Coordinates of C-alpha atoms in Angstrom, one line a residue:
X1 CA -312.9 137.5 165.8
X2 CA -312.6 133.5 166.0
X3 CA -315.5 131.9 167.4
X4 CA -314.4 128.8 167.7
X5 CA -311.6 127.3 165.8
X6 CA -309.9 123.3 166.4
X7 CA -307.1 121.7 164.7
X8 CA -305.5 119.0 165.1
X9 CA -303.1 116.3 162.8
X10 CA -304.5 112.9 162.8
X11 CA -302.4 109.5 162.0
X12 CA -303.8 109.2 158.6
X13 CA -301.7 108.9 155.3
X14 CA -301.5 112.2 153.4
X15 CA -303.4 114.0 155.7
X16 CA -301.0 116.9 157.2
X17 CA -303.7 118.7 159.3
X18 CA -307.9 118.9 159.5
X19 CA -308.9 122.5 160.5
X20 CA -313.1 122.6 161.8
X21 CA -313.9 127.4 162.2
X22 CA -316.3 129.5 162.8
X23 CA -315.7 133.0 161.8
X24 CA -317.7 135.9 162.5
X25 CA -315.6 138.8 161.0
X26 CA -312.5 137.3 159.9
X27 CA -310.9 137.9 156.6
X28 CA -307.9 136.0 155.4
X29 CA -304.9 137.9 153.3
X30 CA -303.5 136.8 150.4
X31 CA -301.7 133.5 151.4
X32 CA -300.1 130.4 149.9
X33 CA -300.0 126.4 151.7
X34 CA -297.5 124.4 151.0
X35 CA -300.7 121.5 150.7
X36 CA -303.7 121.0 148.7
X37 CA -306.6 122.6 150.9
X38 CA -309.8 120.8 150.5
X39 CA -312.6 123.0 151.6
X40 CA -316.1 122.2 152.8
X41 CA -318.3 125.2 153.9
X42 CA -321.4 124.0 156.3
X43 CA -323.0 127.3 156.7
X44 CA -322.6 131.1 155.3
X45 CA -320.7 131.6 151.9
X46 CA -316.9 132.5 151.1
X47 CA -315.7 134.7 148.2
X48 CA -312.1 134.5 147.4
X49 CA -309.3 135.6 144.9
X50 CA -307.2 132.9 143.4
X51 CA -304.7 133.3 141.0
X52 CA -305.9 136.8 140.4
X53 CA -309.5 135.4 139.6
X54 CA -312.5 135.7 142.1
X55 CA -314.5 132.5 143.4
X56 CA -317.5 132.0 145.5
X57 CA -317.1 128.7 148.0
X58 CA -320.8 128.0 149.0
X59 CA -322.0 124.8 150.9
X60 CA -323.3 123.0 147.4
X61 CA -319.9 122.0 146.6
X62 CA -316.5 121.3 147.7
X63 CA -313.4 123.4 147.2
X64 CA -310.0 122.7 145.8
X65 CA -307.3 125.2 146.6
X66 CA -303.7 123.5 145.2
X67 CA -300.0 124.5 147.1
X68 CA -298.6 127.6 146.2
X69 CA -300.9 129.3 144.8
X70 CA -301.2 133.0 146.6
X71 CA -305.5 133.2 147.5
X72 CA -307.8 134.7 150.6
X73 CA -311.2 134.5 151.7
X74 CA -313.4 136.3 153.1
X75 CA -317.2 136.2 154.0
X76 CA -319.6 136.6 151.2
X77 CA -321.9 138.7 153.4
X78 CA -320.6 141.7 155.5
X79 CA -323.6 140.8 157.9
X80 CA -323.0 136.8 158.2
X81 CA -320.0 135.1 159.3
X82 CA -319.1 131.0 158.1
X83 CA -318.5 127.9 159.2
X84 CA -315.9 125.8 157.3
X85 CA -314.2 122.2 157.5
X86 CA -310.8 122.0 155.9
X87 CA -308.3 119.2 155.0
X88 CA -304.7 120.3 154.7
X89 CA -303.6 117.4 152.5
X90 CA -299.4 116.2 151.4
X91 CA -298.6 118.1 148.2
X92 CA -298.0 114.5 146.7
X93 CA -301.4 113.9 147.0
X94 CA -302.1 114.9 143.4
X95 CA -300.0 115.3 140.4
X96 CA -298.0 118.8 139.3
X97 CA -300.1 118.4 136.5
X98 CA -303.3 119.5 138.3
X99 CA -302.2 122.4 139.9
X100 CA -303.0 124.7 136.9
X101 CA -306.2 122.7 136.4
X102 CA -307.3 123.6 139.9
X103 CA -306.1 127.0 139.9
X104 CA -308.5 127.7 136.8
X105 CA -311.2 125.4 138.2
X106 CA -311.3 124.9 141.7
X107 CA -314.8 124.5 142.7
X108 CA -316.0 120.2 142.5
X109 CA -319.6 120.1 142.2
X110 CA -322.0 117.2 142.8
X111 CA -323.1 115.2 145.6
X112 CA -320.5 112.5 145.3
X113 CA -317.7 115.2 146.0
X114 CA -319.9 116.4 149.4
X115 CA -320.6 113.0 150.5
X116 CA -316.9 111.8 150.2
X117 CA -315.6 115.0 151.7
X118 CA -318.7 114.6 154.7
X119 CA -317.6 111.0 155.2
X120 CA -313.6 112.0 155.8
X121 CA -314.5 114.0 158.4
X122 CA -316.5 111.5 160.1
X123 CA -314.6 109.3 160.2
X124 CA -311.2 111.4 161.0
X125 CA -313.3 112.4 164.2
X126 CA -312.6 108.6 165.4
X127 CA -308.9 107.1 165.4
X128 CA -310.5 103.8 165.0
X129 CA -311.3 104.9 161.8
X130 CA -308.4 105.9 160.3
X131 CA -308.9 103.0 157.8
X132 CA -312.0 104.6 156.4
X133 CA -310.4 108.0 156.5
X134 CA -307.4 107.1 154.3
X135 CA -309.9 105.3 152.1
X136 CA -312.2 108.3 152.1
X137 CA -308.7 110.5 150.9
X138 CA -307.6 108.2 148.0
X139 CA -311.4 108.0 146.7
X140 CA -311.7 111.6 146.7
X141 CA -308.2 111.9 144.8
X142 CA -309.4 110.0 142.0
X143 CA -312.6 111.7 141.6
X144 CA -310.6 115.1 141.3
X145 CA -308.5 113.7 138.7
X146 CA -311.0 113.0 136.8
X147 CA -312.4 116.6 136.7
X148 CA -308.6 117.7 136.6
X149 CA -307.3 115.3 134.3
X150 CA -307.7 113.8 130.7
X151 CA -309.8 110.3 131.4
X152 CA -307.3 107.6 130.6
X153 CA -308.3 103.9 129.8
X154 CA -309.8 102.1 132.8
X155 CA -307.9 99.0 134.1
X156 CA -309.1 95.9 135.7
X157 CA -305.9 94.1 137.2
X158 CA -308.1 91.6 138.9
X159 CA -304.7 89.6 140.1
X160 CA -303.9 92.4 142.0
X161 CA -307.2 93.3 143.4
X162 CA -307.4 89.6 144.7
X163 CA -303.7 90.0 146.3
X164 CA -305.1 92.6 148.3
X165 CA -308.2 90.8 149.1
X166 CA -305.9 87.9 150.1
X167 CA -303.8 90.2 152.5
X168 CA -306.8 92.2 153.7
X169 CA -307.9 88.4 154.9
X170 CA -304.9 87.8 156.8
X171 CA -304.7 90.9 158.7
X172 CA -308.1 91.1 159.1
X173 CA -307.8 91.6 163.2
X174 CA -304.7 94.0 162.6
X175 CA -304.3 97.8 161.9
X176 CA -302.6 99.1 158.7
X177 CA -302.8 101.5 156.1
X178 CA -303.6 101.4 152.6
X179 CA -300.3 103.0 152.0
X180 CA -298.4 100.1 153.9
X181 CA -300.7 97.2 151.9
X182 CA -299.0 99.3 148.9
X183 CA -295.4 99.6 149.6
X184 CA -295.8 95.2 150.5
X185 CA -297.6 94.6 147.0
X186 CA -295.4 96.8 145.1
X187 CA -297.8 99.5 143.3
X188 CA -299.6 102.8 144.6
X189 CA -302.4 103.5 146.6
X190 CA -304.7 105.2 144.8
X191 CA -304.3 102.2 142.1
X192 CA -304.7 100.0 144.6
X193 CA -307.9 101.5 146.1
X194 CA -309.4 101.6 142.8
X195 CA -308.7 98.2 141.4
X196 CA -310.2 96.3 144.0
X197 CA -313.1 98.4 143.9
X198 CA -313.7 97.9 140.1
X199 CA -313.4 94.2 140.8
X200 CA -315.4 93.4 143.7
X201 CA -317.6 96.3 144.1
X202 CA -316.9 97.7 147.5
X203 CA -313.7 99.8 148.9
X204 CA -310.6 98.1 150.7
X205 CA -312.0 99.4 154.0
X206 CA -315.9 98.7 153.7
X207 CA -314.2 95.0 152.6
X208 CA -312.8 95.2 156.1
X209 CA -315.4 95.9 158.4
X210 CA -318.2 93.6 156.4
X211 CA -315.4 91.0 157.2
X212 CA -315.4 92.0 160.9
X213 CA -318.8 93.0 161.7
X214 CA -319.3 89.1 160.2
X215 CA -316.8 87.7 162.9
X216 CA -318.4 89.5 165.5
X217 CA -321.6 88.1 164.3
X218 CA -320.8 84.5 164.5
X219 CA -318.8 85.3 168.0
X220 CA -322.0 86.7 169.4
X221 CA -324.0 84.0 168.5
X222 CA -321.5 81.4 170.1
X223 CA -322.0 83.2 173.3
X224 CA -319.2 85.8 173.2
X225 CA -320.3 88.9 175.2
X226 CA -319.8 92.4 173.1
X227 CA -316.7 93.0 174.3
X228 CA -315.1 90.1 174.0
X229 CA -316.6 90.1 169.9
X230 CA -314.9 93.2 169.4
X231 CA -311.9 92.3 170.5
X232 CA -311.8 89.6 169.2
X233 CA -313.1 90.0 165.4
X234 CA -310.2 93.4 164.9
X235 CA -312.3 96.7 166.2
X236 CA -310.9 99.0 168.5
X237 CA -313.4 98.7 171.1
X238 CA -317.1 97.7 171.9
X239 CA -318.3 101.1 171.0
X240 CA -316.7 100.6 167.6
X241 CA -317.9 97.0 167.2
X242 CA -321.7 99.0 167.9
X243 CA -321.8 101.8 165.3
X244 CA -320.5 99.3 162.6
X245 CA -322.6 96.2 163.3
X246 CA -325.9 98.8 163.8
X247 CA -324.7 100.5 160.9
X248 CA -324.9 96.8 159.1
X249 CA -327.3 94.9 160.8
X250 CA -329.7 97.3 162.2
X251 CA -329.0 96.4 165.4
X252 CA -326.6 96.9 168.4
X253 CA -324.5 93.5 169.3
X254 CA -326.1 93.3 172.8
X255 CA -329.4 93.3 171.3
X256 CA -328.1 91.0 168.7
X257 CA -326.8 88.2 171.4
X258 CA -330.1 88.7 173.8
X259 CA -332.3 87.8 170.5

């Protein structure tokens, strides 16, 4: 039986569907997706045949399941149910080439796979941050290729990263996707994403909302109310403008302004 089960398909690049279950008793069949599945168990443990080899999904790590291969799942105790998170992400989203990789290795260990994966979610429960969420998707692609993939020579490109920097700038109070900033500088994502954080030190979409929690800042202190800051420096609304400039600053704008 389901417990609770919620889906839904947010308006984030390469994101097809998020999936958030709880089962009690439920055991899937031998299946295939069409997507890569990233999986993220928060509670219980899930044992599972993929490519006619047997796995253990625990919450210590995260798990890559890649399209068309036939797998199932089930609970790793007959007494315990689980509770799982799952991404359904475009088949693009990684190269042919690491489809066997995955299918022999599917399990990405390490804290910087579970905080990336923790962070996507968080942020995909938010529209407003759909930025951080395609962000979140293209960081965690590059650190699967490099568990999937041969390392290749790192690149710096600074030009680029500054192009990026220079159009991040001018839209600063708009909303756009990574994957539109691409297609208008003429180069991929993912390469995007990672130049400019090799160059200045901080993702496209932190970048974005240091920039506007800044704005809002200096609006504040001119004697904008809240509201009118968020607005006004590119968030979608004062309760957006409050989690990132608390997040920043330590404090909440109204307190901010009062001070």
């Amino acid at each position: 039986m389901v417990d609770v089960i919620r889906a839904w398909h947010p308006q984030v690049p390469q994101v097809q569907e998020v999936l958030h279950a709880r089962f009690d008793h439920h055991a899937y069949p031998a299946h295939t997706h069409d997507s890569w599945t990233v999986l993220l168990i928060d509670d219980g443990a899930v044992t599972y045949d993929l490519d006619c080899h047997d796995h253990l999904a625990t919450p210590t790590a995260v798990t890559l399941l890649p399209p068309q291969v036939p797998h199932d799942g089930r609970s790793a105790s007959p007494e315990k149910g689980f509770r799982k998170r799952v991404l359904y992400l475009e088949p693009e989203w990684l190269p042919e080439s690491a489809v066997d990789a995955a299918a022999d290795s599917p399990t990405l260990l390490g804290t910087d796979a579970l905080t990336e994966v923790t962070d996507i979610h968080a942020a995909l429960a938010d529209p407003a941050d759909a930025l951080a969420a395609e962000c979140g998707v293209l960081a965690l692609r590059e650190f699967a290729l490099s568990r999937l993939t041969p390392v290749g020579e790192p690149t710096s490109d600074a030009p680029l990263a500054r192009r990026l920097r220079d159009l991040l700038d001018d839209r600063l109070l708009e909303s756009f996707t990574i994957a539109e900033a691409a297609t208008e500088l003429g180069t991929h994502r993912s390469h995007l994403v990672r130049v400019f954080t090799r160059n200045f030190g901080i993702s496209p979409h932190r970048y974005v909302i240091g920039r506007r929690v800044d704005r809002a800042r200096r609006l504040l202190l001119s004697g904008s109310s809240p509201a009118e800051a968020a607005v006004e420096s590119g968030f979608h609304d004062q309760a957006h403008l409050t989690r990132h400039f608390r997040s920043t600053l330590g404090t909440t704008p109204g307190i901010f302004s009062r001070r």
